[in-house]
Short mmCIF file of C-alpha atoms in Angstrom, two decimals:
data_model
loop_
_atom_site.label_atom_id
_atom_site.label_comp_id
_atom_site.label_asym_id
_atom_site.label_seq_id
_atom_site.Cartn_x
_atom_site.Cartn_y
_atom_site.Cartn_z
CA UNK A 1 -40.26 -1.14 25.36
CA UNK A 2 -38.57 -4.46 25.64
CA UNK A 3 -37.55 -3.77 22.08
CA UNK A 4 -35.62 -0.67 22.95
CA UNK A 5 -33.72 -1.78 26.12
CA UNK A 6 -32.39 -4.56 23.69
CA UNK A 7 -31.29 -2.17 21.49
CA UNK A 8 -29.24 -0.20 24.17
CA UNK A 9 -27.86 -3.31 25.54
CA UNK A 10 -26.21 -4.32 22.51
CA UNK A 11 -25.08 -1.10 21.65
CA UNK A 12 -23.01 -1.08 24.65
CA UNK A 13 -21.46 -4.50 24.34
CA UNK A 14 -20.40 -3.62 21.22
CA UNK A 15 -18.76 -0.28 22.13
CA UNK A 16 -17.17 -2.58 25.14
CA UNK A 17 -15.71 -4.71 23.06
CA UNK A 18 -14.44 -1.82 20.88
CA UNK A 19 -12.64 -0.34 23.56
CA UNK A 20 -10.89 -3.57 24.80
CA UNK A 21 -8.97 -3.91 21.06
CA UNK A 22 -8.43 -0.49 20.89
CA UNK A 23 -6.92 -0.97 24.68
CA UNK A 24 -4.92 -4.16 23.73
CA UNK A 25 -3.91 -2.63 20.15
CA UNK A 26 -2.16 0.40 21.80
CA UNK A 27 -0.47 -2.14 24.35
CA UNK A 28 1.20 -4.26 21.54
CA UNK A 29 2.75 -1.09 19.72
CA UNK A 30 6.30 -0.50 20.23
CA UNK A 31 6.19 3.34 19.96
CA UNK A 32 3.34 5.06 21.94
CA UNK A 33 2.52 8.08 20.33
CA UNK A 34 0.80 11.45 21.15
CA UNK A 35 -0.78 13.83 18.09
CA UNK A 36 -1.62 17.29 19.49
CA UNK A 37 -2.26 19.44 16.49
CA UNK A 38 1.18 18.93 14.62
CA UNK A 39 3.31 17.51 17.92
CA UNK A 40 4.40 14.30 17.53
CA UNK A 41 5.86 12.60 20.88
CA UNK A 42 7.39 9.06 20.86
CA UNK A 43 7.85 7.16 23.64
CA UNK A 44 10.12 3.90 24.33
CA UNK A 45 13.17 2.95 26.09
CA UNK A 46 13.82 5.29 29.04
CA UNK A 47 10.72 7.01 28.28
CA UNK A 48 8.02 3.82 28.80
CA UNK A 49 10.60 2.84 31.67
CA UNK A 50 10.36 6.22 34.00
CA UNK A 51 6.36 6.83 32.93
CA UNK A 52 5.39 3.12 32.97
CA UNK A 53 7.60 1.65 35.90
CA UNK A 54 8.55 -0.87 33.59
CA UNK A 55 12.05 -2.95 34.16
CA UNK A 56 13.57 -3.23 30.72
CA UNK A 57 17.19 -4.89 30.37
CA UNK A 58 19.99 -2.56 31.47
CA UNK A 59 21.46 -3.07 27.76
CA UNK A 60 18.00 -2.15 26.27
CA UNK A 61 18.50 1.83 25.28
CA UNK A 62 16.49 3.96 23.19
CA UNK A 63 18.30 2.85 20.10
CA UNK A 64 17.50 -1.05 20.79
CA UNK A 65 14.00 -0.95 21.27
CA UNK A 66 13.37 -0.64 17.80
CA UNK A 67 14.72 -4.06 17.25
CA UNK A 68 12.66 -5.47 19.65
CA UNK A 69 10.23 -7.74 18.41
CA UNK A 70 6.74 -8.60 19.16
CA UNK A 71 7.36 -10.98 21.30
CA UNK A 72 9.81 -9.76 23.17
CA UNK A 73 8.23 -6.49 23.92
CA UNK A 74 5.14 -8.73 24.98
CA UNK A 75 6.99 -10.13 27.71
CA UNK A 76 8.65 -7.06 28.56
CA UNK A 77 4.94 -5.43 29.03
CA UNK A 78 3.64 -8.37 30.76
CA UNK A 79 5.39 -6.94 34.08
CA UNK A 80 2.23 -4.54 34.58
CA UNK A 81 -0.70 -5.65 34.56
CA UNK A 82 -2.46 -2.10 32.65
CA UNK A 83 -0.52 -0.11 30.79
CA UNK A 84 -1.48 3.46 30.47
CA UNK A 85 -2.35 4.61 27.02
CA UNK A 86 -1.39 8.12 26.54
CA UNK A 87 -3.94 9.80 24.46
CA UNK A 88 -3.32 13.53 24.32
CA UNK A 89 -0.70 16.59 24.87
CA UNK A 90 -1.91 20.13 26.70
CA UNK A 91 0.42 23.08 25.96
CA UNK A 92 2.06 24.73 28.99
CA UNK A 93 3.43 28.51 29.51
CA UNK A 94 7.13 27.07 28.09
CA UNK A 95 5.96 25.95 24.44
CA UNK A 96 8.79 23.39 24.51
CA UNK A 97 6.93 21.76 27.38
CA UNK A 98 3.98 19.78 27.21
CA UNK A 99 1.89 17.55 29.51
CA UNK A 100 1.52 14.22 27.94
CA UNK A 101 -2.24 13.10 29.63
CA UNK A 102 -2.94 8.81 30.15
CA UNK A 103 -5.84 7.14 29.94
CA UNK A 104 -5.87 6.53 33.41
CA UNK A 105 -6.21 9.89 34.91
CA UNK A 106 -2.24 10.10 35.38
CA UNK A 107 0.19 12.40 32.99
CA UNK A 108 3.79 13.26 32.66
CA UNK A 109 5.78 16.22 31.81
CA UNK A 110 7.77 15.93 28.24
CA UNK A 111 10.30 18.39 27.19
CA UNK A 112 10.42 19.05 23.58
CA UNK A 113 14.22 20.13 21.69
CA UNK A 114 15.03 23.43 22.52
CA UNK A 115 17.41 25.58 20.50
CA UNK A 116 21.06 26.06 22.24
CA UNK A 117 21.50 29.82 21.71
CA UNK A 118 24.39 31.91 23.07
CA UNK A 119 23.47 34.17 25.81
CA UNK A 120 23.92 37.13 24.34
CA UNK A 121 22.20 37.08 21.24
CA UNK A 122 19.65 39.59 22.96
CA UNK A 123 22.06 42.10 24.23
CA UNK A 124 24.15 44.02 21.09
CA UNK A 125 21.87 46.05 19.11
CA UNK A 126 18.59 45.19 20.71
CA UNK A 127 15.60 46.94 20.05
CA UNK A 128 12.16 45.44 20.55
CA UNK A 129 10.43 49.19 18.81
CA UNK A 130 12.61 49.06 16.07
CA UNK A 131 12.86 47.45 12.94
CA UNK A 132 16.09 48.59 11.88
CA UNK A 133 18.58 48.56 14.95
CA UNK A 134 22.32 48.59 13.28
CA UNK A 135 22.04 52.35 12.25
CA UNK A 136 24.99 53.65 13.97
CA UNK A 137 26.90 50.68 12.19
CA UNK A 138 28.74 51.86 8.49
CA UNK A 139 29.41 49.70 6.02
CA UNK A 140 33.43 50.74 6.26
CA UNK A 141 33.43 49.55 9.58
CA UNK A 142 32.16 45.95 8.75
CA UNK A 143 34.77 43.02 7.30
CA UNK A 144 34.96 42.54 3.83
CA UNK A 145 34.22 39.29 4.17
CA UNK A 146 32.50 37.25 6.86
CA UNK A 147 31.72 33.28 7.11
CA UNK A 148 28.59 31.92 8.48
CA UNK A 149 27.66 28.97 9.57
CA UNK A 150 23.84 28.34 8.45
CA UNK A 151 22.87 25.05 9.84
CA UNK A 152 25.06 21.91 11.68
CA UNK A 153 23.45 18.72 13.44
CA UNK A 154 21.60 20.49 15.41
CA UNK A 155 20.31 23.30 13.90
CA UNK A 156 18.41 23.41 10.76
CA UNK A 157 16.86 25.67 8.24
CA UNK A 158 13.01 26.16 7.03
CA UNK A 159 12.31 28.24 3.60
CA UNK A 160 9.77 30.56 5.16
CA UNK A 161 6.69 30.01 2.78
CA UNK A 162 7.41 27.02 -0.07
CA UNK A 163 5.97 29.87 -2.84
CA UNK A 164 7.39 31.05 -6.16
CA UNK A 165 9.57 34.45 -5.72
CA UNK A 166 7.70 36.57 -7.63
CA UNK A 167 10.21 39.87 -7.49
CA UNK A 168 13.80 40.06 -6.10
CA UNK A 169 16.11 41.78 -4.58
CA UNK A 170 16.59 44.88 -7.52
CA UNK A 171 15.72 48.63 -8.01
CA UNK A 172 11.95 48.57 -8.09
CA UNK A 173 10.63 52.04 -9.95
CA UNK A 174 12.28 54.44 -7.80
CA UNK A 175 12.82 52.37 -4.83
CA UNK A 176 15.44 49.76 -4.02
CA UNK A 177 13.91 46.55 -3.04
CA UNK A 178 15.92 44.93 -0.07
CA UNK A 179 14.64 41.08 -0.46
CA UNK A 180 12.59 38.72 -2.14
CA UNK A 181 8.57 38.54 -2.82
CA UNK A 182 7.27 35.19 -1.85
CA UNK A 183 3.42 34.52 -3.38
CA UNK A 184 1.35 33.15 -1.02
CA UNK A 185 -2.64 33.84 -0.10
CA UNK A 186 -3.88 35.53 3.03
CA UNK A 187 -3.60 33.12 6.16
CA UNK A 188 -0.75 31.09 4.37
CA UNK A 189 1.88 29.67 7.43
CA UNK A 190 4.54 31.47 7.56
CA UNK A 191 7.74 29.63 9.23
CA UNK A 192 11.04 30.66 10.90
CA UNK A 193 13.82 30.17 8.24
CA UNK A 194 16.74 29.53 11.15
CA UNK A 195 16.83 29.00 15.07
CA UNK A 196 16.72 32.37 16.92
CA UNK A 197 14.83 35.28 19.09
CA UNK A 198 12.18 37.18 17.73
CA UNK A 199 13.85 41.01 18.46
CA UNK A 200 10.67 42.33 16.47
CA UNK A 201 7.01 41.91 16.26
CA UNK A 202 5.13 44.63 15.19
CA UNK A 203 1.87 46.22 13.95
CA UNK A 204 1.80 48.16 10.57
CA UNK A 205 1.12 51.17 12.98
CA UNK A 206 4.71 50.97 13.98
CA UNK A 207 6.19 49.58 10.84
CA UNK A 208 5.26 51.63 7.93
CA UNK A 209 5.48 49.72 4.56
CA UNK A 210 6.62 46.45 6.41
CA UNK A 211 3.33 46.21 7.77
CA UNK A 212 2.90 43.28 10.44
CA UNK A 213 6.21 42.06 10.69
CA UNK A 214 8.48 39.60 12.43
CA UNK A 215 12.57 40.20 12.92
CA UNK A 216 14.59 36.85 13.80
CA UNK A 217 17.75 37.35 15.28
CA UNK A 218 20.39 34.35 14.41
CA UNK A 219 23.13 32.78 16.25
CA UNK A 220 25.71 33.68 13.30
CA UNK A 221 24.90 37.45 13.46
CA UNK A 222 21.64 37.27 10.56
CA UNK A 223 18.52 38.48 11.24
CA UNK A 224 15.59 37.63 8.51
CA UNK A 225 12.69 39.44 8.19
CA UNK A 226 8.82 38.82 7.58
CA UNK A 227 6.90 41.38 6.28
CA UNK A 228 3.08 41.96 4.93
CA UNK A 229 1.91 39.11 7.81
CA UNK A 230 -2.19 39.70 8.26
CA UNK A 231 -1.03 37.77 11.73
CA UNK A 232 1.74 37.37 13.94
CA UNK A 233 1.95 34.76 16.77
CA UNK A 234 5.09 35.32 18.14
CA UNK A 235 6.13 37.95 20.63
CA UNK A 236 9.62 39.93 21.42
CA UNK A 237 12.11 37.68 23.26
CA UNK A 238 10.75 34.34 21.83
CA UNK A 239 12.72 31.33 21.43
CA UNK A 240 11.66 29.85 18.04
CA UNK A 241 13.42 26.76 16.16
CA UNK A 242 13.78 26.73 12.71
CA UNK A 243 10.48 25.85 11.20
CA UNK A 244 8.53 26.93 13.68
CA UNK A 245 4.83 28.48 12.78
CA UNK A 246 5.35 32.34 13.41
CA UNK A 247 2.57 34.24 11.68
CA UNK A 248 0.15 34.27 8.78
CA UNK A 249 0.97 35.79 5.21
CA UNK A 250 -1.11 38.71 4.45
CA UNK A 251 -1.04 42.15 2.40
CA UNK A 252 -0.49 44.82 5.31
CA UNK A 253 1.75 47.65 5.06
CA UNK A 254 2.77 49.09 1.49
CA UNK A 255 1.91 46.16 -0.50
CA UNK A 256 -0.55 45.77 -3.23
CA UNK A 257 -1.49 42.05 -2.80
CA UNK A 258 -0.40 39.31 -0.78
CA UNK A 259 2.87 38.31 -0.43
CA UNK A 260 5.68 37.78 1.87
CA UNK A 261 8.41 40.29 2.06
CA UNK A 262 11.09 38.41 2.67
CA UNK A 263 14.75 39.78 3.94
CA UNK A 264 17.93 39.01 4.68
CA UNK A 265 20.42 41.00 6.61
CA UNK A 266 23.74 41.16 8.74
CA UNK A 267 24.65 43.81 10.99
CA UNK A 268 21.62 45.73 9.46
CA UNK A 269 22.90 44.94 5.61
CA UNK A 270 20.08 43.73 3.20
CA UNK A 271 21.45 41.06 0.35
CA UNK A 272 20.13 38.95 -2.06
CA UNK A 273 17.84 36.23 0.15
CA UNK A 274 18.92 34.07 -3.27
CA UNK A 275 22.33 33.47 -2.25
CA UNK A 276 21.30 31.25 0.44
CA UNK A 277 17.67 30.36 -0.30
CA UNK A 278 17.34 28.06 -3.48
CA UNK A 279 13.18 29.06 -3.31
CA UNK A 280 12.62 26.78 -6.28
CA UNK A 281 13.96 23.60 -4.74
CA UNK A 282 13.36 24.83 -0.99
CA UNK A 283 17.24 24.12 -0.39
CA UNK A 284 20.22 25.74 1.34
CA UNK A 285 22.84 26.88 -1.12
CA UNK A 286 25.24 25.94 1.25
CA UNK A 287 25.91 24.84 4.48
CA UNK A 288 28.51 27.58 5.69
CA UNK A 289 27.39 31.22 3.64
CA UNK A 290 30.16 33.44 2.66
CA UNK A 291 29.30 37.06 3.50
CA UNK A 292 30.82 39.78 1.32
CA UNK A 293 30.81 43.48 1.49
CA UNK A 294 29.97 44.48 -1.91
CA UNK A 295 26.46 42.02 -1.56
CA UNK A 296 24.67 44.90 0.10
CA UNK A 297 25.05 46.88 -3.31
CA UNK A 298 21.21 46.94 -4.64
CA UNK A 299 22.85 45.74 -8.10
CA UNK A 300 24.23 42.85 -6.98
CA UNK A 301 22.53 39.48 -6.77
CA UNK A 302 22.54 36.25 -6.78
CA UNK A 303 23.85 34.55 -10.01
CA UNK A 304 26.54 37.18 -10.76
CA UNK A 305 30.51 36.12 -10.45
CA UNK A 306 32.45 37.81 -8.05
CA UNK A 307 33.56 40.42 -10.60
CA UNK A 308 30.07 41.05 -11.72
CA UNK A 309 29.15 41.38 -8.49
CA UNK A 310 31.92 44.10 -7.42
CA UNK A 311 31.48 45.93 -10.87
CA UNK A 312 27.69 46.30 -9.86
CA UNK A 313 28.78 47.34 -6.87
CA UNK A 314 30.61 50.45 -8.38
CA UNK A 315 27.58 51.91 -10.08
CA UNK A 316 25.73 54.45 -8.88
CA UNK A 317 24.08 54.03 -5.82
CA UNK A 318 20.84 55.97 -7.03
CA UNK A 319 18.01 54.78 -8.91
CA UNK A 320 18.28 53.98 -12.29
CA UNK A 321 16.69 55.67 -15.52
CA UNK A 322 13.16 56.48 -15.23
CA UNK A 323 11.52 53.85 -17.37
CA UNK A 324 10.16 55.08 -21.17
CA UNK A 325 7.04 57.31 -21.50
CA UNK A 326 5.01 57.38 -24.23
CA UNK A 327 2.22 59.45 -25.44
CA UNK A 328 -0.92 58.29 -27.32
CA UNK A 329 -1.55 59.87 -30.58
CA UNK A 330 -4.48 62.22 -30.60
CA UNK A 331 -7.15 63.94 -33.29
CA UNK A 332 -4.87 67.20 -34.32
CA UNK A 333 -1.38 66.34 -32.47
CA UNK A 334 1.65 67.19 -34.36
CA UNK A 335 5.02 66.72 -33.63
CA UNK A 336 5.74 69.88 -32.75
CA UNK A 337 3.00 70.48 -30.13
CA UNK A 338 3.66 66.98 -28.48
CA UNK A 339 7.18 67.72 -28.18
CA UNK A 340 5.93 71.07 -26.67
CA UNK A 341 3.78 69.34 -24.29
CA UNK A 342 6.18 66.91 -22.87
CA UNK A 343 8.88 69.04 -22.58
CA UNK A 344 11.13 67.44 -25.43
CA UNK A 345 12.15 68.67 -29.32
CA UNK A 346 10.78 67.38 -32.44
CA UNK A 347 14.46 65.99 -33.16
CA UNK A 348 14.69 64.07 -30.10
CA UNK A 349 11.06 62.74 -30.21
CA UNK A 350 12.25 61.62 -33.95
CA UNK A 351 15.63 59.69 -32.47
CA UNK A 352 13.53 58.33 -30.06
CA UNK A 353 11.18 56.80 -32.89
CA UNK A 354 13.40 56.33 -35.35
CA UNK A 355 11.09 58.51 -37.87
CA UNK A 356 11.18 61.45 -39.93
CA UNK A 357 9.87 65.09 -38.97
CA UNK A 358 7.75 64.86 -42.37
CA UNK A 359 6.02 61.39 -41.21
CA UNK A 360 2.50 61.64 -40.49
CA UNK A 361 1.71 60.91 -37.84
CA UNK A 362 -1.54 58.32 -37.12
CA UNK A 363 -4.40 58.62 -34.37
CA UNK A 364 -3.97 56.48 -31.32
CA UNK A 365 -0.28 55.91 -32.26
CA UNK A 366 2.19 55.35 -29.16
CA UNK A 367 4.86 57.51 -29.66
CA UNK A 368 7.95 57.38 -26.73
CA UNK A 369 8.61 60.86 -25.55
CA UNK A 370 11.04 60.55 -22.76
#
């Protein structure tokens, strides 16, 4: 018995002892920290002085602390007698609010950036229901050209998943494809690309081939969107800065794998994501984004001159060519009952195939028909 209680006694002088360097290692760092999941919270200057009562020189700012050095900040500190360690940050309602808890039972409010957005980002064109909101506006009706400022010192940009575009903004079979594939695996973060206001989150339900999907309104007049999420955490009317966690990637809506559907638009227009977003390098094109009319045109894209661009533009708004059919060769096929059967001529099934009507013809051969 005497064996054990000498065991738990020197158990707990050990953890004692652990606690008092842990206690005086925390005292002699310059910048107290908080971790709560991915929030980091730094503390010094004004900070330590209105949470820790401390007196620090009236030429000491936020900026000089830095410099201080160890001894110096030692006999700054030595004015209390126990410092409070802070240890841990709880969420609040306002996500840009947290409550930074002390080791000592006490704890602080500490207000996180939040974006500067005008007021009245939320009140032209807003729908919450609807994914598209700018139908009434025509194309005519828009400026031929429009600038936009993307990011300045304080406002930034996030690509929204750091994934190889896998298909891009182009007539896809029948259909024209109005952004930019990003790969990523179910549950994959998924991040604001600007600051903004969610106008949309919505269930595949309500979304059709979007699936889950989250609409960011902009403070230059671009709204992206996030389709295919398996998740969204964000609700209508959200404040969200650019980078911000907003859903999960996922396959939902009309989608045959996981991706992210990734658009861009202004005043409902789709263009080329590309001609901001370098994907491969997860870079801005450009600061300040150039918005021109004939961009919208499904053939136009990112890599084309201006003239490229605007003779794209001119073609014919409906889908291209159906892509080439072929037919497989079978036991007893001739030419003239595959033509027959695909609706065709033996002379235009031999232009097609660059052969001769009096070629035989060889089972399992692939012969284009349309």
């Amino acid at each position: 018995m005497k064996k054990y209680i000498t065991i738990v006694i020197l158990l707990l002088a050990s953890l004692t002892s652990f606690s008092q360097d842990k206690q005086n290692f925390f005292h002699k760092v310059k910048n107290l920290f908080v971790v709560h999941d991915t929030v980091y919270i730094y503390l010094n200057g004004n900070d330590l002085d209105s949470v820790y009562g401390l007196n620090f020189p009236d030429s000491m700012s936020n900026d000089s602390l830095s410099d201080v050095n160890d001894e110096e900040f030692d006999d700054i500190t030595e004015e209390s007698e126990s410092i409070p360690v802070p240890f841990d940050t709880i969420d609040t309602a306002n996500k840009f609010r947290k409550i930074v808890l002390f080791d000592n039972g006490s704890w602080v409010y500490y207000d996180l950036d939040m974006p500067v957005l005008p007021d009245t980002l939320d009140s032209d064109h807003w729908d919450t229901d609807c994914v598209h909101t700018y139908r009434d506006i025509a194309l005519k009706d828009i400026p031929d050209e429009v600038d936009l400022m993307l990011v300045d010192s304080t406002h930034g940009f996030c690509i929204p998943h750091p994934g190889q575009v896998v298909s891009t903004f182009k007539w896809r079979k029948k259909r024209p494809h109005k952004g930019v594939d990003i790969n990523l695996n179910t549950g994959d973060a998924v991040y604001a690309a600007f600051d903004g206001i969610v106008r949309v989150a919505l269930p595949t339900r309500l979304t059709g081939g979007y699936g889950n999907v989250v609409v960011i309104r902009h403070a230059n007049g671009l709204e992206t969107y996030y389709g295919h999420l398996s998740k969204h955490l964000v609700k209508s009317g959200d404040v969200v800065r650019a980078g911000e966690l907003i859903g999960y990637g996922g396959s939902t809506g009309r989608s045959t794998g996981p991706h992210l559907h990734f658009e861009t638009r202004y005043m409902g227009q789709a263009f080329d994501p590309e001609r901001i977003f370098d994907f491969e390098h997860g870079k801005l094109r450009s600061e300040v984004f150039t918005w021109k009319k004939h961009y919208t045109n499904i053939n136009s894209h990112y890599g084309q001159t201006d003239k490229e661009s605007v003779a794209a533009a001119k073609k014919s708004s409906q889908a291209p060519a159906n892509s080439p059919v072929y037919y497989k060769v079978k036991k007893g096929d001739t030419l003239s009952k595959i033509a027959k059967r695909n609706g065709t001529t033996i002379k235009k099934l031999c232009k097609l195939n660059g052969i001769r009507e009096t070629k035989p013809l060889q089972i399992g051969q692939k012969l284009r028909v349309k």
